[in-house]
Amino acid sequence: SYVLTQPPSVSVAPGQTARITCGGNNIGSKSVHWYQQKPGQAPVLVVYDDSDRPSGIPERFSGSNSGNTATLTISRVEAGDEADYYCQVWDSSSDHSHVVFGGGTKLTVL
Amino acid sequence: EVQLVESGGGLVKPGGSLRLSCAASGFTFSSYSMNWVRQAPGKGLEWVSSISSSSSYIYYADSVKGRFTISRDNAKNSLYLQMNSLRAEDTAVYYCARAPGGGPGWFDPWGQGTLVTVSS
């Protein structure tokens, strides 16, 4: 089955840029979606189809996807960005189709 | 406002059954694929099941296939998850989520979740 690999944690100072990676075999051929989840809350979509932003999501959130790695970039990080972030794809390459989530990355704002 | 509200969670013994519901409002429910995603305490997100707008396409995670059944009633704007033969490892918050992209795609929005606890 398809596996998405995320670093368990990323730390960044306020005002700096955070990059959260999501690794998968030839993930560049798939559409990658990203979610933000704060403690005690439901996940919120922040990037879909590799690099599109839903309405209401700040331009500071952007995404890219190529080769074996997709990346969520958060520019000018704020304290309120501290959360868990998950990548997700739809894998239809095997004999049955599944939604796959990465293990999640905890973003800490120093 | 698009809203999803889950209900039906609770405490159940191993081997027992539970039926979750998700009430949708603020959008044309019958036009969207819907999904269930769960999150065990302190763990990451795990996809459970997806159903297309007309129920023609249904998918399950291997961990629940044969035990869980997803369904929907477009006339009642409701999504369901029938869970049988429950195990301790099914303990989680269960979220329903809309898939706006025309297939399993991405999930937006999510409900607030309902907690299922499987314990003797």
mmCIF file with all atom_site columns, N, CA, C and O in Angstrom, chain B residues 17-63:
data_model
loop_
_atom_site.group_PDB
_atom_site.id
_atom_site.type_symbol
_atom_site.label_atom_id
_atom_site.label_alt_id
_atom_site.label_comp_id
_atom_site.label_asym_id
_atom_site.label_entity_id
_atom_site.label_seq_id
_atom_site.pdbx_PDB_ins_code
_atom_site.Cartn_x
_atom_site.Cartn_y
_atom_site.Cartn_z
_atom_site.occupancy
_atom_site.B_iso_or_equiv
_atom_site.pdbx_formal_charge
_atom_site.auth_seq_id
_atom_site.auth_comp_id
_atom_site.auth_asym_id
_atom_site.auth_atom_id
_atom_site.pdbx_PDB_model_num
ATOM 1   N N  . SER B 1 17 ? -21.824 -3.216 18.363 1.00 0.00 ? 17 SER B N  1
ATOM 2   C CA . SER B 1 17 ? -22.117 -2.417 17.166 1.00 0.00 ? 17 SER B CA 1
ATOM 3   C C  . SER B 1 17 ? -22.513 -1.003 17.537 1.00 0.00 ? 17 SER B C  1
ATOM 4   O O  . SER B 1 17 ? -22.970 -0.743 18.662 1.00 0.00 ? 17 SER B O  1
ATOM 5   N N  . LEU B 1 18 ? -22.342 -0.106 16.584 1.00 0.00 ? 18 LEU B N  1
ATOM 6   C CA . LEU B 1 18 ? -22.696 1.295  16.769 1.00 0.00 ? 18 LEU B CA 1
ATOM 7   C C  . LEU B 1 18 ? -22.983 1.878  15.391 1.00 0.00 ? 18 LEU B C  1
ATOM 8   O O  . LEU B 1 18 ? -22.345 1.486  14.404 1.00 0.00 ? 18 LEU B O  1
ATOM 9   N N  . ARG B 1 19 ? -23.919 2.818  15.317 1.00 0.00 ? 19 ARG B N  1
ATOM 10  C CA . ARG B 1 19 ? -24.206 3.496  14.058 1.00 0.00 ? 19 ARG B CA 1
ATOM 11  C C  . ARG B 1 19 ? -23.986 4.984  14.235 1.00 0.00 ? 19 ARG B C  1
ATOM 12  O O  . ARG B 1 19 ? -24.640 5.627  15.058 1.00 0.00 ? 19 ARG B O  1
ATOM 13  N N  . LEU B 1 20 ? -23.065 5.514  13.455 1.00 0.00 ? 20 LEU B N  1
ATOM 14  C CA . LEU B 1 20 ? -22.804 6.946  13.458 1.00 0.00 ? 20 LEU B CA 1
ATOM 15  C C  . LEU B 1 20 ? -23.620 7.631  12.381 1.00 0.00 ? 20 LEU B C  1
ATOM 16  O O  . LEU B 1 20 ? -23.871 7.055  11.323 1.00 0.00 ? 20 LEU B O  1
ATOM 17  N N  . SER B 1 21 ? -24.013 8.877  12.660 1.00 0.00 ? 21 SER B N  1
ATOM 18  C CA . SER B 1 21 ? -24.723 9.693  11.681 1.00 0.00 ? 21 SER B CA 1
ATOM 19  C C  . SER B 1 21 ? -23.996 11.016 11.501 1.00 0.00 ? 21 SER B C  1
ATOM 20  O O  . SER B 1 21 ? -23.303 11.485 12.403 1.00 0.00 ? 21 SER B O  1
ATOM 21  N N  . CYS B 1 22 ? -24.175 11.595 10.337 1.00 0.00 ? 22 CYS B N  1
ATOM 22  C CA . CYS B 1 22 ? -23.613 12.915 10.032 1.00 0.00 ? 22 CYS B CA 1
ATOM 23  C C  . CYS B 1 22 ? -24.698 13.702 9.315  1.00 0.00 ? 22 CYS B C  1
ATOM 24  O O  . CYS B 1 22 ? -25.098 13.337 8.203  1.00 0.00 ? 22 CYS B O  1
ATOM 25  N N  . ALA B 1 23 ? -25.169 14.770 9.958  1.00 0.00 ? 23 ALA B N  1
ATOM 26  C CA . ALA B 1 23 ? -26.202 15.613 9.364  1.00 0.00 ? 23 ALA B CA 1
ATOM 27  C C  . ALA B 1 23 ? -25.549 16.777 8.638  1.00 0.00 ? 23 ALA B C  1
ATOM 28  O O  . ALA B 1 23 ? -24.744 17.509 9.230  1.00 0.00 ? 23 ALA B O  1
ATOM 29  N N  . ALA B 1 24 ? -25.893 16.929 7.376  1.00 0.00 ? 24 ALA B N  1
ATOM 30  C CA . ALA B 1 24 ? -25.306 17.976 6.547  1.00 0.00 ? 24 ALA B CA 1
ATOM 31  C C  . ALA B 1 24 ? -26.302 19.092 6.298  1.00 0.00 ? 24 ALA B C  1
ATOM 32  O O  . ALA B 1 24 ? -27.510 18.845 6.156  1.00 0.00 ? 24 ALA B O  1
ATOM 33  N N  . SER B 1 25 ? -25.794 20.320 6.232  1.00 0.00 ? 25 SER B N  1
ATOM 34  C CA . SER B 1 25 ? -26.641 21.465 5.915  1.00 0.00 ? 25 SER B CA 1
ATOM 35  C C  . SER B 1 25 ? -25.818 22.547 5.239  1.00 0.00 ? 25 SER B C  1
ATOM 36  O O  . SER B 1 25 ? -24.587 22.563 5.335  1.00 0.00 ? 25 SER B O  1
ATOM 37  N N  . GLY B 1 26 ? -26.486 23.435 4.525  1.00 0.00 ? 26 GLY B N  1
ATOM 38  C CA . GLY B 1 26 ? -25.818 24.565 3.902  1.00 0.00 ? 26 GLY B CA 1
ATOM 39  C C  . GLY B 1 26 ? -25.260 24.311 2.523  1.00 0.00 ? 26 GLY B C  1
ATOM 40  O O  . GLY B 1 26 ? -24.605 25.183 1.949  1.00 0.00 ? 26 GLY B O  1
ATOM 41  N N  . PHE B 1 27 ? -25.492 23.115 1.977  1.00 0.00 ? 27 PHE B N  1
ATOM 42  C CA . PHE B 1 27 ? -25.030 22.806 0.622  1.00 0.00 ? 27 PHE B CA 1
ATOM 43  C C  . PHE B 1 27 ? -25.903 21.687 0.056  1.00 0.00 ? 27 PHE B C  1
ATOM 44  O O  . PHE B 1 27 ? -26.663 21.046 0.788  1.00 0.00 ? 27 PHE B O  1
ATOM 45  N N  . THR B 1 28 ? -25.780 21.456 -1.243 1.00 0.00 ? 28 THR B N  1
ATOM 46  C CA . THR B 1 28 ? -26.561 20.415 -1.906 1.00 0.00 ? 28 THR B CA 1
ATOM 47  C C  . THR B 1 28 ? -25.887 19.066 -1.659 1.00 0.00 ? 28 THR B C  1
ATOM 48  O O  . THR B 1 28 ? -24.995 18.642 -2.392 1.00 0.00 ? 28 THR B O  1
ATOM 49  N N  . PHE B 1 29 ? -26.325 18.413 -0.608 1.00 0.00 ? 29 PHE B N  1
ATOM 50  C CA . PHE B 1 29 ? -25.689 17.182 -0.130 1.00 0.00 ? 29 PHE B CA 1
ATOM 51  C C  . PHE B 1 29 ? -25.575 16.132 -1.243 1.00 0.00 ? 29 PHE B C  1
ATOM 52  O O  . PHE B 1 29 ? -24.536 15.467 -1.377 1.00 0.00 ? 29 PHE B O  1
ATOM 53  N N  . SER B 1 30 ? -26.595 16.012 -2.041 1.00 0.00 ? 30 SER B N  1
ATOM 54  C CA . SER B 1 30 ? -26.644 14.948 -3.050 1.00 0.00 ? 30 SER B CA 1
ATOM 55  C C  . SER B 1 30 ? -25.619 15.121 -4.169 1.00 0.00 ? 30 SER B C  1
ATOM 56  O O  . SER B 1 30 ? -25.462 14.228 -5.003 1.00 0.00 ? 30 SER B O  1
ATOM 57  N N  . SER B 1 31 ? -24.919 16.243 -4.189 1.00 0.00 ? 31 SER B N  1
ATOM 58  C CA . SER B 1 31 ? -23.946 16.505 -5.245 1.00 0.00 ? 31 SER B CA 1
ATOM 59  C C  . SER B 1 31 ? -22.510 16.151 -4.863 1.00 0.00 ? 31 SER B C  1
ATOM 60  O O  . SER B 1 31 ? -21.605 16.271 -5.695 1.00 0.00 ? 31 SER B O  1
ATOM 61  N N  . TYR B 1 32 ? -22.286 15.742 -3.639 1.00 0.00 ? 32 TYR B N  1
ATOM 62  C CA . TYR B 1 32 ? -20.925 15.574 -3.151 1.00 0.00 ? 32 TYR B CA 1
ATOM 63  C C  . TYR B 1 32 ? -20.633 14.168 -2.635 1.00 0.00 ? 32 TYR B C  1
ATOM 64  O O  . TYR B 1 32 ? -21.481 13.547 -1.966 1.00 0.00 ? 32 TYR B O  1
ATOM 65  N N  . SER B 1 33 ? -19.423 13.695 -2.911 1.00 0.00 ? 33 SER B N  1
ATOM 66  C CA . SER B 1 33 ? -18.923 12.515 -2.220 1.00 0.00 ? 33 SER B CA 1
ATOM 67  C C  . SER B 1 33 ? -18.694 12.871 -0.749 1.00 0.00 ? 33 SER B C  1
ATOM 68  O O  . SER B 1 33 ? -18.404 14.025 -0.423 1.00 0.00 ? 33 SER B O  1
ATOM 69  N N  . MET B 1 34 ? -18.830 11.869 0.106  1.00 0.00 ? 34 MET B N  1
ATOM 70  C CA . MET B 1 34 ? -18.654 12.072 1.546  1.00 0.00 ? 34 MET B CA 1
ATOM 71  C C  . MET B 1 34 ? -17.719 11.008 2.111  1.00 0.00 ? 34 MET B C  1
ATOM 72  O O  . MET B 1 34 ? -17.518 9.939  1.511  1.00 0.00 ? 34 MET B O  1
ATOM 73  N N  . ASN B 1 35 ? -17.160 11.312 3.268  1.00 0.00 ? 35 ASN B N  1
ATOM 74  C CA . ASN B 1 35 ? -16.126 10.449 3.826  1.00 0.00 ? 35 ASN B CA 1
ATOM 75  C C  . ASN B 1 35 ? -16.204 10.364 5.347  1.00 0.00 ? 35 ASN B C  1
ATOM 76  O O  . ASN B 1 35 ? -16.719 11.275 5.997  1.00 0.00 ? 35 ASN B O  1
ATOM 77  N N  . TRP B 1 36 ? -15.661 9.294  5.878  1.00 0.00 ? 36 TRP B N  1
ATOM 78  C CA . TRP B 1 36 ? -15.408 9.155  7.308  1.00 0.00 ? 36 TRP B CA 1
ATOM 79  C C  . TRP B 1 36 ? -13.906 9.026  7.523  1.00 0.00 ? 36 TRP B C  1
ATOM 80  O O  . TRP B 1 36 ? -13.238 8.259  6.821  1.00 0.00 ? 36 TRP B O  1
ATOM 81  N N  . VAL B 1 37 ? -13.404 9.782  8.497  1.00 0.00 ? 37 VAL B N  1
ATOM 82  C CA . VAL B 1 37 ? -11.999 9.742  8.879  1.00 0.00 ? 37 VAL B CA 1
ATOM 83  C C  . VAL B 1 37 ? -11.955 9.642  10.404 1.00 0.00 ? 37 VAL B C  1
ATOM 84  O O  . VAL B 1 37 ? -12.760 10.289 11.085 1.00 0.00 ? 37 VAL B O  1
ATOM 85  N N  . ARG B 1 38 ? -11.044 8.860  10.945 1.00 0.00 ? 38 ARG B N  1
ATOM 86  C CA . ARG B 1 38 ? -10.973 8.729  12.399 1.00 0.00 ? 38 ARG B CA 1
ATOM 87  C C  . ARG B 1 38 ? -9.597  9.104  12.925 1.00 0.00 ? 38 ARG B C  1
ATOM 88  O O  . ARG B 1 38 ? -8.616  9.131  12.183 1.00 0.00 ? 38 ARG B O  1
ATOM 89  N N  . GLN B 1 39 ? -9.557  9.361  14.216 1.00 0.00 ? 39 GLN B N  1
ATOM 90  C CA . GLN B 1 39 ? -8.309  9.740  14.867 1.00 0.00 ? 39 GLN B CA 1
ATOM 91  C C  . GLN B 1 39 ? -8.294  9.141  16.255 1.00 0.00 ? 39 GLN B C  1
ATOM 92  O O  . GLN B 1 39 ? -9.052  9.565  17.137 1.00 0.00 ? 39 GLN B O  1
ATOM 93  N N  . ALA B 1 40 ? -7.454  8.138  16.446 1.00 0.00 ? 40 ALA B N  1
ATOM 94  C CA . ALA B 1 40 ? -7.298  7.532  17.769 1.00 0.00 ? 40 ALA B CA 1
ATOM 95  C C  . ALA B 1 40 ? -6.657  8.544  18.717 1.00 0.00 ? 40 ALA B C  1
ATOM 96  O O  . ALA B 1 40 ? -5.945  9.452  18.273 1.00 0.00 ? 40 ALA B O  1
ATOM 97  N N  . PRO B 1 41 ? -6.889  8.403  20.001 1.00 0.00 ? 41 PRO B N  1
ATOM 98  C CA . PRO B 1 41 ? -6.352  9.376  20.969 1.00 0.00 ? 41 PRO B CA 1
ATOM 99  C C  . PRO B 1 41 ? -4.843  9.549  20.829 1.00 0.00 ? 41 PRO B C  1
ATOM 100 O O  . PRO B 1 41 ? -4.089  8.579  20.879 1.00 0.00 ? 41 PRO B O  1
ATOM 101 N N  . GLY B 1 42 ? -4.419  10.786 20.617 1.00 0.00 ? 42 GLY B N  1
ATOM 102 C CA . GLY B 1 42 ? -2.999  11.100 20.502 1.00 0.00 ? 42 GLY B CA 1
ATOM 103 C C  . GLY B 1 42 ? -2.336  10.644 19.220 1.00 0.00 ? 42 GLY B C  1
ATOM 104 O O  . GLY B 1 42 ? -1.105  10.726 19.098 1.00 0.00 ? 42 GLY B O  1
ATOM 105 N N  . LYS B 1 43 ? -3.121  10.171 18.259 1.00 0.00 ? 43 LYS B N  1
ATOM 106 C CA . LYS B 1 43 ? -2.556  9.641  17.004 1.00 0.00 ? 43 LYS B CA 1
ATOM 107 C C  . LYS B 1 43 ? -2.945  10.506 15.819 1.00 0.00 ? 43 LYS B C  1
ATOM 108 O O  . LYS B 1 43 ? -3.627  11.524 15.967 1.00 0.00 ? 43 LYS B O  1
ATOM 109 N N  . GLY B 1 44 ? -2.509  10.092 14.644 1.00 0.00 ? 44 GLY B N  1
ATOM 110 C CA . GLY B 1 44 ? -2.787  10.833 13.425 1.00 0.00 ? 44 GLY B CA 1
ATOM 111 C C  . GLY B 1 44 ? -4.127  10.478 12.811 1.00 0.00 ? 44 GLY B C  1
ATOM 112 O O  . GLY B 1 44 ? -4.909  9.692  13.348 1.00 0.00 ? 44 GLY B O  1
ATOM 113 N N  . LEU B 1 45 ? -4.382  11.077 11.652 1.00 0.00 ? 45 LEU B N  1
ATOM 114 C CA . LEU B 1 45 ? -5.627  10.852 10.930 1.00 0.00 ? 45 LEU B CA 1
ATOM 115 C C  . LEU B 1 45 ? -5.571  9.530  10.170 1.00 0.00 ? 45 LEU B C  1
ATOM 116 O O  . LEU B 1 45 ? -4.542  9.184  9.585  1.00 0.00 ? 45 LEU B O  1
ATOM 117 N N  . GLU B 1 46 ? -6.687  8.807  10.179 1.00 0.00 ? 46 GLU B N  1
ATOM 118 C CA . GLU B 1 46 ? -6.809  7.556  9.430  1.00 0.00 ? 46 GLU B CA 1
ATOM 119 C C  . GLU B 1 46 ? -8.114  7.569  8.657  1.00 0.00 ? 46 GLU B C  1
ATOM 120 O O  . GLU B 1 46 ? -9.200  7.662  9.231  1.00 0.00 ? 46 GLU B O  1
ATOM 121 N N  . TRP B 1 47 ? -8.014  7.483  7.341  1.00 0.00 ? 47 TRP B N  1
ATOM 122 C CA . TRP B 1 47 ? -9.207  7.405  6.493  1.00 0.00 ? 47 TRP B CA 1
ATOM 123 C C  . TRP B 1 47 ? -9.930  6.089  6.752  1.00 0.00 ? 47 TRP B C  1
ATOM 124 O O  . TRP B 1 47 ? -9.297  5.043  6.911  1.00 0.00 ? 47 TRP B O  1
ATOM 125 N N  . VAL B 1 48 ? -11.272 6.161  6.798  1.00 0.00 ? 48 VAL B N  1
ATOM 126 C CA . VAL B 1 48 ? -12.085 4.973  7.068  1.00 0.00 ? 48 VAL B CA 1
ATOM 127 C C  . VAL B 1 48 ? -12.851 4.531  5.817  1.00 0.00 ? 48 VAL B C  1
ATOM 128 O O  . VAL B 1 48 ? -12.797 3.367  5.421  1.00 0.00 ? 48 VAL B O  1
ATOM 129 N N  . SER B 1 49 ? -13.604 5.465  5.199  1.00 0.00 ? 49 SER B N  1
ATOM 130 C CA . SER B 1 49 ? -14.458 5.070  4.094  1.00 0.00 ? 49 SER B CA 1
ATOM 131 C C  . SER B 1 49 ? -14.904 6.284  3.294  1.00 0.00 ? 49 SER B C  1
ATOM 132 O O  . SER B 1 49 ? -14.965 7.400  3.835  1.00 0.00 ? 49 SER B O  1
ATOM 133 N N  . SER B 1 50 ? -15.221 6.049  2.011  1.00 0.00 ? 50 SER B N  1
ATOM 134 C CA . SER B 1 50 ? -15.721 7.091  1.130  1.00 0.00 ? 50 SER B CA 1
ATOM 135 C C  . SER B 1 50 ? -16.924 6.563  0.364  1.00 0.00 ? 50 SER B C  1
ATOM 136 O O  . SER B 1 50 ? -16.985 5.376  0.027  1.00 0.00 ? 50 SER B O  1
ATOM 137 N N  . ILE B 1 51 ? -17.858 7.471  0.049  1.00 0.00 ? 51 ILE B N  1
ATOM 138 C CA . ILE B 1 51 ? -19.036 7.113  -0.732 1.00 0.00 ? 51 ILE B CA 1
ATOM 139 C C  . ILE B 1 51 ? -19.312 8.231  -1.731 1.00 0.00 ? 51 ILE B C  1
ATOM 140 O O  . ILE B 1 51 ? -19.261 9.412  -1.379 1.00 0.00 ? 51 ILE B O  1
ATOM 141 N N  . SER B 1 52 ? -19.579 7.864  -2.968 1.00 0.00 ? 52 SER B N  1
ATOM 142 C CA . SER B 1 52 ? -19.848 8.864  -3.995 1.00 0.00 ? 52 SER B CA 1
ATOM 143 C C  . SER B 1 52 ? -21.244 9.455  -3.815 1.00 0.00 ? 52 SER B C  1
ATOM 144 O O  . SER B 1 52 ? -22.046 8.976  -3.009 1.00 0.00 ? 52 SER B O  1
ATOM 145 N N  . SER B 1 53 ? -21.529 10.477 -4.585 1.00 0.00 ? 53 SER B N  1
ATOM 146 C CA . SER B 1 53 ? -22.766 11.235 -4.404 1.00 0.00 ? 53 SER B CA 1
ATOM 147 C C  . SER B 1 53 ? -24.025 10.381 -4.548 1.00 0.00 ? 53 SER B C  1
ATOM 148 O O  . SER B 1 53 ? -25.000 10.580 -3.824 1.00 0.00 ? 53 SER B O  1
ATOM 149 N N  . SER B 1 54 ? -23.989 9.435  -5.471 1.00 0.00 ? 54 SER B N  1
ATOM 150 C CA . SER B 1 54 ? -25.163 8.592  -5.704 1.00 0.00 ? 54 SER B CA 1
ATOM 151 C C  . SER B 1 54 ? -25.008 7.193  -5.123 1.00 0.00 ? 54 SER B C  1
ATOM 152 O O  . SER B 1 54 ? -25.792 6.302  -5.440 1.00 0.00 ? 54 SER B O  1
ATOM 153 N N  . SER B 1 55 ? -23.973 7.023  -4.308 1.00 0.00 ? 55 SER B N  1
ATOM 154 C CA . SER B 1 55 ? -23.668 5.729  -3.667 1.00 0.00 ? 55 SER B CA 1
ATOM 155 C C  . SER B 1 55 ? -23.178 4.674  -4.644 1.00 0.00 ? 55 SER B C  1
ATOM 156 O O  . SER B 1 55 ? -23.123 3.494  -4.303 1.00 0.00 ? 55 SER B O  1
ATOM 157 N N  . SER B 1 56 ? -22.815 5.097  -5.848 1.00 0.00 ? 56 SER B N  1
ATOM 158 C CA . SER B 1 56 ? -22.357 4.133  -6.852 1.00 0.00 ? 56 SER B CA 1
ATOM 159 C C  . SER B 1 56 ? -20.959 3.603  -6.544 1.00 0.00 ? 56 SER B C  1
ATOM 160 O O  . SER B 1 56 ? -20.623 2.478  -6.918 1.00 0.00 ? 56 SER B O  1
ATOM 161 N N  . TYR B 1 57 ? -20.141 4.422  -5.909 1.00 0.00 ? 57 TYR B N  1
ATOM 162 C CA . TYR B 1 57 ? -18.767 4.034  -5.593 1.00 0.00 ? 57 TYR B CA 1
ATOM 163 C C  . TYR B 1 57 ? -18.557 4.117  -4.090 1.00 0.00 ? 57 TYR B C  1
ATOM 164 O O  . TYR B 1 57 ? -18.813 5.150  -3.478 1.00 0.00 ? 57 TYR B O  1
ATOM 165 N N  . ILE B 1 58 ? -18.095 3.033  -3.516 1.00 0.00 ? 58 ILE B N  1
ATOM 166 C CA . ILE B 1 58 ? -17.845 2.947  -2.086 1.00 0.00 ? 58 ILE B CA 1
ATOM 167 C C  . ILE B 1 58 ? -16.475 2.326  -1.874 1.00 0.00 ? 58 ILE B C  1
ATOM 168 O O  . ILE B 1 58 ? -16.117 1.341  -2.539 1.00 0.00 ? 58 ILE B O  1
ATOM 169 N N  . TYR B 1 59 ? -15.705 2.898  -0.974 1.00 0.00 ? 59 TYR B N  1
ATOM 170 C CA . TYR B 1 59 ? -14.357 2.424  -0.678 1.00 0.00 ? 59 TYR B CA 1
ATOM 171 C C  . TYR B 1 59 ? -14.178 2.314  0.840  1.00 0.00 ? 59 TYR B C  1
ATOM 172 O O  . TYR B 1 59 ? -14.737 3.110  1.606  1.00 0.00 ? 59 TYR B O  1
ATOM 173 N N  . TYR B 1 60 ? -13.368 1.344  1.247  1.00 0.00 ? 60 TYR B N  1
ATOM 174 C CA . TYR B 1 60 ? -13.076 1.141  2.673  1.00 0.00 ? 60 TYR B CA 1
ATOM 175 C C  . TYR B 1 60 ? -11.588 0.956  2.896  1.00 0.00 ? 60 TYR B C  1
ATOM 176 O O  . TYR B 1 60 ? -10.880 0.387  2.057  1.00 0.00 ? 60 TYR B O  1
ATOM 177 N N  . ALA B 1 61 ? -11.129 1.391  4.058  1.00 0.00 ? 61 ALA B N  1
ATOM 178 C CA . ALA B 1 61 ? -9.789  1.042  4.500  1.00 0.00 ? 61 ALA B CA 1
ATOM 179 C C  . ALA B 1 61 ? -9.749  -0.449 4.821  1.00 0.00 ? 61 ALA B C  1
ATOM 180 O O  . ALA B 1 61 ? -10.755 -1.027 5.261  1.00 0.00 ? 61 ALA B O  1
ATOM 181 N N  . ASP B 1 62 ? -8.602  -1.054 4.618  1.00 0.00 ? 62 ASP B N  1
ATOM 182 C CA . ASP B 1 62 ? -8.469  -2.485 4.879  1.00 0.00 ? 62 ASP B CA 1
ATOM 183 C C  . ASP B 1 62 ? -8.791  -2.816 6.336  1.00 0.00 ? 62 ASP B C  1
ATOM 184 O O  . ASP B 1 62 ? -9.316  -3.895 6.634  1.00 0.00 ? 62 ASP B O  1
ATOM 185 N N  . SER B 1 63 ? -8.517  -1.890 7.232  1.00 0.00 ? 63 SER B N  1
ATOM 186 C CA . SER B 1 63 ? -8.699  -2.127 8.664  1.00 0.00 ? 63 SER B CA 1
ATOM 187 C C  . SER B 1 63 ? -10.164 -2.259 9.080  1.00 0.00 ? 63 SER B C  1
ATOM 188 O O  . SER B 1 63 ? -10.459 -2.781 10.159 1.00 0.00 ? 63 SER B O  1
#
